[in-house]
C-alpha cells in the first residue's frame, strides 16, 4: 500500500546519519557529549509538581477536559500576559489551551490552508512550520533568515504575488536555531505587512522568557494592531522546564483562536486538567523560578562563547534562547563538520541544514547540559580539531 502523498512529501530526516554514528560510538563505549538536543535538563519547579499531585488525586480531573482548555488556566495565561507584556486578553475568546505549542503550530495550517495555498516560513527555522504547511496540503514559501539582516526576514524581498496569496506567516523570536532577537519595530512592520496583504501572523514565543543580561523580549502582541492580524504561541516548556508535560496556549485574534479550538476539538480533546492546574500554579507563581533558569543558561552561554572564541570563532553572546548558531569552518559542509566533530571530539552538534536550506554553512549548539560538560566538550573540540580556519 502506498502512503499518502502528504507523508511522501515530507522532507527526509536529516539527522539519521548522525544518529547512526552516535549509536556506533556508544556501542564502542565512547563517551559522547550532546550539544544537540534542545530539551531542558533542569527539573520542573517543585510547586508545579505538587500542584499536579494534588490535582491528580481529584477525580473530577479524570474525565475528558474541555478541548479549548480550562477557563482557570486560560485566565492565568491572560494574567501572565498582562503582568509580563501589558497585553489585555479575554481568556474566554482570546486564549486556547494547547497540548504543547508544537500541536498548535502544526494544527493552525489545517485551519487556513487549502491545497496549493502558501504559508510564509522562516528558513532556517523550527521544522514544524513547514511540515504543518505540507501536511495540510500547502506550500511553504521560504523567508531566508540572513546574518546581515540580524536573522530577521526581509519583508520587502517577498514578491507581491506571493504575499497576496499567502495565508499565514510564521515568526519566532527569540529564535531557534539562530539565537536572534526581535524588537517591537520589527513586529510593527509585520503587523503592517499582514494588514496590507490580509494574512495571519503566527508568532512562536517559545523562548520569550529565556533571555539574559538584562534583555527582556517583547511579545508580538505588544505591537499595535497585532491582535487584529495574528496569534502568539506561548509555551511553558522552555521557561518552566516542562517539555514533557505538553502544555501551552495560543493567544490573540479571536476568530483564529476559535478556529484552532475547533480543529483541536476534533483531534485531541484537550490537555489533562491536572496538567493545566499545575501549569496554572507555574504561571501564577513567582517569576524568580524563571529567573533562576535564565541564570543557568546565561552561565552556560558564557562558558561556551568563551570556549568558541578560544577555538577561533569571533562571536557575540546571544541575548536569548539556549542556542548558539555558528559558521562552519572553511572547507566543510554543515553535515561534514558535524560528523568530524563527532568523530574527533565525541561531541554532537546539529548541522544547520537540518533547519532548512539557508541553514547550510552553520551548526547549532544547544546548552541543555551542565557547564562542566560544556567546558569538556570545548576542550575536546580544541584537542581534536586544532585551530579553526574560517
Ligand atoms: C521547543 C520549541 C517549541 C515547542 O514547544 P512545545 O513543547 O511543543 O510547547 C516551539 N517552537 C520552538 C521554536 C521551539 O524550539
Short mmCIF file of C-alpha atoms and ligand atoms in Angstrom, two decimals, residues 100-102 105 126 129 172 176 204 206-207 235 237-238 246 248 323, ligand 1:
data_model
loop_
_atom_site.label_atom_id
_atom_site.label_comp_id
_atom_site.label_asym_id
_atom_site.label_seq_id
_atom_site.Cartn_x
_atom_site.Cartn_y
_atom_site.Cartn_z
CA UNK A 100 2.27 21.85 23.76
CA UNK A 101 2.74 24.63 21.23
CA UNK A 102 4.01 22.17 18.61
CA UNK A 105 1.75 25.19 15.28
CA UNK A 126 11.72 25.19 13.64
CA UNK A 129 6.08 25.49 10.43
CA UNK A 172 9.89 33.13 16.03
CA UNK A 176 15.57 28.80 17.31
CA UNK A 204 6.13 31.48 18.16
CA UNK A 206 8.68 29.58 22.92
CA UNK A 207 11.77 31.48 24.16
CA UNK A 235 4.67 27.56 25.92
CA UNK A 237 8.08 24.03 28.03
CA UNK A 238 11.26 26.09 28.00
CA UNK A 246 2.79 19.08 26.90
CA UNK A 248 0.97 25.69 26.12
CA UNK A 323 21.30 28.05 21.29
C1 LIG B 1 10.72 23.91 21.83
C2 LIG B 1 10.05 24.72 20.76
C3 LIG B 1 8.67 24.77 20.61
C4 LIG B 1 7.73 23.91 21.32
O1 LIG B 1 7.45 23.53 22.27
P1 LIG B 1 6.28 22.75 22.96
O2 LIG B 1 6.98 21.89 23.92
O3 LIG B 1 5.56 21.97 21.90
O4 LIG B 1 5.42 23.80 23.56
C5 LIG B 1 8.10 25.60 19.69
N1 LIG B 1 8.87 26.38 18.92
C6 LIG B 1 10.19 26.36 19.01
C7 LIG B 1 10.97 27.25 18.13
C8 LIG B 1 10.83 25.52 19.91
O5 LIG B 1 12.16 25.49 19.95
#
